[in-house]
PDB file of C-alpha atoms (C1' of nucleotides) in Angstrom:
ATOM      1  CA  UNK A   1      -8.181  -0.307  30.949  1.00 66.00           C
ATOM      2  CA  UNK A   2      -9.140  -3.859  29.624  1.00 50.00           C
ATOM      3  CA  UNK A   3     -11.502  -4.287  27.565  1.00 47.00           C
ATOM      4  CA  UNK A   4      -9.306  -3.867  24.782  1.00 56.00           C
ATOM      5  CA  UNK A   5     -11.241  -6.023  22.202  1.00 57.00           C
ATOM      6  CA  UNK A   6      -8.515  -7.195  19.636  1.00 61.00           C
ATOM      7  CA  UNK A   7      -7.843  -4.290  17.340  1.00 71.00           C
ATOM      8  CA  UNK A   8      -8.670  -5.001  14.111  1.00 84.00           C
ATOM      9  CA  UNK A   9      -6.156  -5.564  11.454  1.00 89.00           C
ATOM     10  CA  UNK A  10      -7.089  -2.104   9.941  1.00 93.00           C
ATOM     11  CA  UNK A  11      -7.008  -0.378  13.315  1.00 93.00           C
ATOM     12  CA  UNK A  12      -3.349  -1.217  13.621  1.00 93.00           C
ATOM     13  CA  UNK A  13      -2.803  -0.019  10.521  1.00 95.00           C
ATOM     14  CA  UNK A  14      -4.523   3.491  10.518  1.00 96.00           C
ATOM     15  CA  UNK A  15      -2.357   3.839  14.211  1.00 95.00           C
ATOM     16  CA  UNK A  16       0.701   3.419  12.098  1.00 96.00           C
ATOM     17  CA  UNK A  17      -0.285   6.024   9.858  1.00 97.00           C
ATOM     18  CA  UNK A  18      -1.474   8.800  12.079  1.00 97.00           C
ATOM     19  CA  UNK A  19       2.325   8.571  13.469  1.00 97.00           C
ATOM     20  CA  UNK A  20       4.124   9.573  10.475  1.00 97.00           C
ATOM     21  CA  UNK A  21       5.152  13.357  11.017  1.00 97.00           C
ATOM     22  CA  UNK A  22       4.349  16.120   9.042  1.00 97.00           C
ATOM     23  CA  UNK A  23       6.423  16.481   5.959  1.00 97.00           C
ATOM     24  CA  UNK A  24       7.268  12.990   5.968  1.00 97.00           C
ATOM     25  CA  UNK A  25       6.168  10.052   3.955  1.00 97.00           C
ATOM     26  CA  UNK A  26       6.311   6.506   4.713  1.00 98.00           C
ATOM     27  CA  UNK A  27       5.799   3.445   1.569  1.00 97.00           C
ATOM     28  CA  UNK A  28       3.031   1.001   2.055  1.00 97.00           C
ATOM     29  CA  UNK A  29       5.260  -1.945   2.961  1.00 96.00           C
ATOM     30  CA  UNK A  30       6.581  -0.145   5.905  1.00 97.00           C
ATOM     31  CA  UNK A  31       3.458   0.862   7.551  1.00 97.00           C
ATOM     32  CA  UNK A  32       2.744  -2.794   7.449  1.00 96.00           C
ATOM     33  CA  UNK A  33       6.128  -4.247   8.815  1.00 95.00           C
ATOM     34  CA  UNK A  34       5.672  -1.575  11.958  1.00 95.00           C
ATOM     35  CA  UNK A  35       1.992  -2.463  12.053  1.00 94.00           C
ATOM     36  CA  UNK A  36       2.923  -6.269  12.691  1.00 92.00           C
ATOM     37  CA  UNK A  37       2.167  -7.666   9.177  1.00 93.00           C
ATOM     38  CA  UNK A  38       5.494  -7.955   7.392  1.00 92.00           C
ATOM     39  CA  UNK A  39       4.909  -8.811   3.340  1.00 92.00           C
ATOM     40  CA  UNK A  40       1.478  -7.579   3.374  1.00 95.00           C
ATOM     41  CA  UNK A  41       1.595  -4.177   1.889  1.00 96.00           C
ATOM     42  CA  UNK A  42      -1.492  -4.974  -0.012  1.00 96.00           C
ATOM     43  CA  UNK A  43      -3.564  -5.018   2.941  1.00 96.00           C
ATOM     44  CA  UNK A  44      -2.657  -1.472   4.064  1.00 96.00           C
ATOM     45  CA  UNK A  45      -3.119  -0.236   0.802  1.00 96.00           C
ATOM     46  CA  UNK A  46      -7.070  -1.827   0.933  1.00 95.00           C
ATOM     47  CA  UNK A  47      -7.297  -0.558   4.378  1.00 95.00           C
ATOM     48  CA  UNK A  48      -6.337   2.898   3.170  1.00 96.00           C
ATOM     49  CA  UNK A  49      -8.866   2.247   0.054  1.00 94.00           C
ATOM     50  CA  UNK A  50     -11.934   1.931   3.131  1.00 93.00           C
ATOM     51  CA  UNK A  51     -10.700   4.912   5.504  1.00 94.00           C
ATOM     52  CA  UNK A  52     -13.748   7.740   4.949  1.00 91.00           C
ATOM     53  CA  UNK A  53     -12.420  11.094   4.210  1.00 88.00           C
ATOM     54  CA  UNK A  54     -12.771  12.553   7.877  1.00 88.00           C
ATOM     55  CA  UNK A  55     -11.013   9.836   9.507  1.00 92.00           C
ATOM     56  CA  UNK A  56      -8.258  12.085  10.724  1.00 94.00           C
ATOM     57  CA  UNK A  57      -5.777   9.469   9.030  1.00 96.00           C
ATOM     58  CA  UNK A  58      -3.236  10.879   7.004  1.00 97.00           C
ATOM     59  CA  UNK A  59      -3.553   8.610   4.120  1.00 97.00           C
ATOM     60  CA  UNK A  60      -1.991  10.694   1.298  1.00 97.00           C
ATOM     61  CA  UNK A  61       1.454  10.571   3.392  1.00 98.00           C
ATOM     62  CA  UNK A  62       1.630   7.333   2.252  1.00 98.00           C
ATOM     63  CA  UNK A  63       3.270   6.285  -1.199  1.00 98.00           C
ATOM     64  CA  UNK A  64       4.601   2.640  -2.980  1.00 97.00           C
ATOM     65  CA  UNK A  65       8.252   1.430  -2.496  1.00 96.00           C
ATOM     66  CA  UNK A  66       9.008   3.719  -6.089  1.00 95.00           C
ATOM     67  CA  UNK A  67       8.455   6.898  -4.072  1.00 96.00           C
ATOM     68  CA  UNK A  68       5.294   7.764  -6.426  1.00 96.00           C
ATOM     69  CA  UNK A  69       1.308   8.262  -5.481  1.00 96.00           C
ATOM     70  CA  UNK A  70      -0.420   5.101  -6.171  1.00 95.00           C
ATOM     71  CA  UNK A  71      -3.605   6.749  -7.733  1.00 94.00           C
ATOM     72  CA  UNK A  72      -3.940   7.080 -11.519  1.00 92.00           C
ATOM     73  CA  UNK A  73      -2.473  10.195 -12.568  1.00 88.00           C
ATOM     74  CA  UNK A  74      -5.600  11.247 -14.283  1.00 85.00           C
ATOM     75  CA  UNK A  75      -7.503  10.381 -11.138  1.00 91.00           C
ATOM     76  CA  UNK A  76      -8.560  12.822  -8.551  1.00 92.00           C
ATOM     77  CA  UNK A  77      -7.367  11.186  -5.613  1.00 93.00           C
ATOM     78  CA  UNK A  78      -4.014  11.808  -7.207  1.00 95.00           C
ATOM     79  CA  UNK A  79      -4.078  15.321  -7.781  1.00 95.00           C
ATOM     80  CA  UNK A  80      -5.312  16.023  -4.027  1.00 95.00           C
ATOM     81  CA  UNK A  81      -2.626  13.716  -2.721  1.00 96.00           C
ATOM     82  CA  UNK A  82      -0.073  15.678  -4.374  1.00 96.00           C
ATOM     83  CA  UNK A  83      -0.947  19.003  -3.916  1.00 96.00           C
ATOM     84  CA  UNK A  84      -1.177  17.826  -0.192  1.00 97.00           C
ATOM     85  CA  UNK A  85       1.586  16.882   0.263  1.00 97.00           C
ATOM     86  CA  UNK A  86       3.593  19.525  -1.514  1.00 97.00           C
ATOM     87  CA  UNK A  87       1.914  21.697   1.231  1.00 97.00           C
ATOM     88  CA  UNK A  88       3.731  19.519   3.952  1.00 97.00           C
ATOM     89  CA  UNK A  89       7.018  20.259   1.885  1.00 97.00           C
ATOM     90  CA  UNK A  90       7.242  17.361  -0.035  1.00 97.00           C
ATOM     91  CA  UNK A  91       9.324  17.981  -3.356  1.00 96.00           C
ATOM     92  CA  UNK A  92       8.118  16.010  -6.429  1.00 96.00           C
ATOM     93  CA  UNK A  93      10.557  15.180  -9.566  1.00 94.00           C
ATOM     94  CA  UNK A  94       9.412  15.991 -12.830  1.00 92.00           C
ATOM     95  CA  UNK A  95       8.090  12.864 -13.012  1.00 89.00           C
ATOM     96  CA  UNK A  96       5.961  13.281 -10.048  1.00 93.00           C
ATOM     97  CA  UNK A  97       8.365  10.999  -7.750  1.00 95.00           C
ATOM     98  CA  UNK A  98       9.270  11.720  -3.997  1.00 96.00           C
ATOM     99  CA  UNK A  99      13.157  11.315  -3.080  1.00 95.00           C
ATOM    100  CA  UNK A 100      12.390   8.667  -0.702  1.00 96.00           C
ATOM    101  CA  UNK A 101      16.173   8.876   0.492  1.00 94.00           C
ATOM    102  CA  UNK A 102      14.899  12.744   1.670  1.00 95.00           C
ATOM    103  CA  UNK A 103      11.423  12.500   2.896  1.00 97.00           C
ATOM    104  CA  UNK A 104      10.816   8.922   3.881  1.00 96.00           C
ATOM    105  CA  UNK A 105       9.992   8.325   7.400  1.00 96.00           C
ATOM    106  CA  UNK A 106      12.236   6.956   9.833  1.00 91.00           C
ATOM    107  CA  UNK A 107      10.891   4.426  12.353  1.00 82.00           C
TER     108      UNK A 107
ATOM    109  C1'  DC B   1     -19.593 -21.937   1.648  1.00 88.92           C
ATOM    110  C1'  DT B   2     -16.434 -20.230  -2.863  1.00 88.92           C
ATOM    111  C1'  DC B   3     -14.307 -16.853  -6.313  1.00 88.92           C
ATOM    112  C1'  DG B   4     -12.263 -12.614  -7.702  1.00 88.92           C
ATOM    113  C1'  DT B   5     -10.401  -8.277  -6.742  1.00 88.92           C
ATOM    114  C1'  DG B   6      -6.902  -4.961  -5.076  1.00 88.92           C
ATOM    115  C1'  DA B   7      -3.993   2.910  -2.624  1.00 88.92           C
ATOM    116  C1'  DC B   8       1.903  -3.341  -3.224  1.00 88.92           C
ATOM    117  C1'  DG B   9       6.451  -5.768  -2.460  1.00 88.92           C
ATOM    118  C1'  DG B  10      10.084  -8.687  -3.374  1.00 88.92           C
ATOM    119  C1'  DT B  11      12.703 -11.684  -6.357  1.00 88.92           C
ATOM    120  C1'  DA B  12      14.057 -13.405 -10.769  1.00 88.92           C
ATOM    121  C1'  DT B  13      15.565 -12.589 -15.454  1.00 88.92           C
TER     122       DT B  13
ATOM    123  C1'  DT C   1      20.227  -0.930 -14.317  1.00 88.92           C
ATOM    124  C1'  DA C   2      14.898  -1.853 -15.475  1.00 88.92           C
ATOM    125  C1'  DT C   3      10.820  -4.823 -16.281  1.00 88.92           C
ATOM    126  C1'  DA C   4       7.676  -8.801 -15.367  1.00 88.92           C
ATOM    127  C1'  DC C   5       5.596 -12.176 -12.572  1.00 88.92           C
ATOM    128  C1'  DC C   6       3.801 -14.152  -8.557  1.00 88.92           C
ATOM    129  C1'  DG C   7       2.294 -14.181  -3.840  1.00 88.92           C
ATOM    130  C1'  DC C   8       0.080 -12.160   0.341  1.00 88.92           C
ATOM    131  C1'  DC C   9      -4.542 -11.574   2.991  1.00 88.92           C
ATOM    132  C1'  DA C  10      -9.066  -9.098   3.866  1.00 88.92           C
ATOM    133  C1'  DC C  11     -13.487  -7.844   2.047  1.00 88.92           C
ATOM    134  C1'  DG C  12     -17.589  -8.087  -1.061  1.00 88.92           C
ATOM    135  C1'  DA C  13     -21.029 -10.564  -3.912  1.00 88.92           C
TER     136       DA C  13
END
DNA sequence: CTCGTGACGGTAT
DNA sequence: TATACCGCCACGA
């Protein structure tokens, strides 16, 4: 085992992610207090930005502190995030919020 | 090397 | 209670 070249801020990151359960949803500022970086939400939000679309990360489980897709609701990174997770089970208010006090993942 | 940007969060008003 | 502002760090040009 060694050879563990120091993961890469991103790496820890994308780990995070791929833990969060089906049906579940977890907000950018608490993938980055579990990954080790406590305050910087932005950074998992620009990691998430450069993760190719057959990564095998579960990006679209993850939503802002307000419980809402981060994408512009015009956008079509919004509407596939969405209808994704509605799949898992998610519900979405009217407004196109997640209860966060239901769904959000529990470390 | 420097500057600006950005899938956000927390605090102040 | 909601809204606005600033700050955080990594990456690209």
């Amino acid at each position: 085992m060694s050879s563990t070249a120091p993961e890469s801020t991103y790496a820890k990151i994308y780990r995070v992610v791929m833990k969060i359960p089906e049906g579940k949803v977890a907000t950018y500022g608490q993938i980055a207090r579990i990954a080790g970086f406590p305050g910087r939400a932005r950074q998992v939000g620009y990691a998430l930005h450069a993760l190719p679309e057959n990564s095998g990360v579960p990006w679209f489980r993850v939503v802002n502190s307000k419980g809402e897709v981060s994408f512009p609701l015009n956008s079509e990174g919004y509407t596939m995030q969405l209808g994704i997770l509605e799949a898992e089970g998610i519900i979405f208010s009217p407004g196109g919020k997640i209860d966060l006090k239901k769904f959000q993942w529990k470390k």
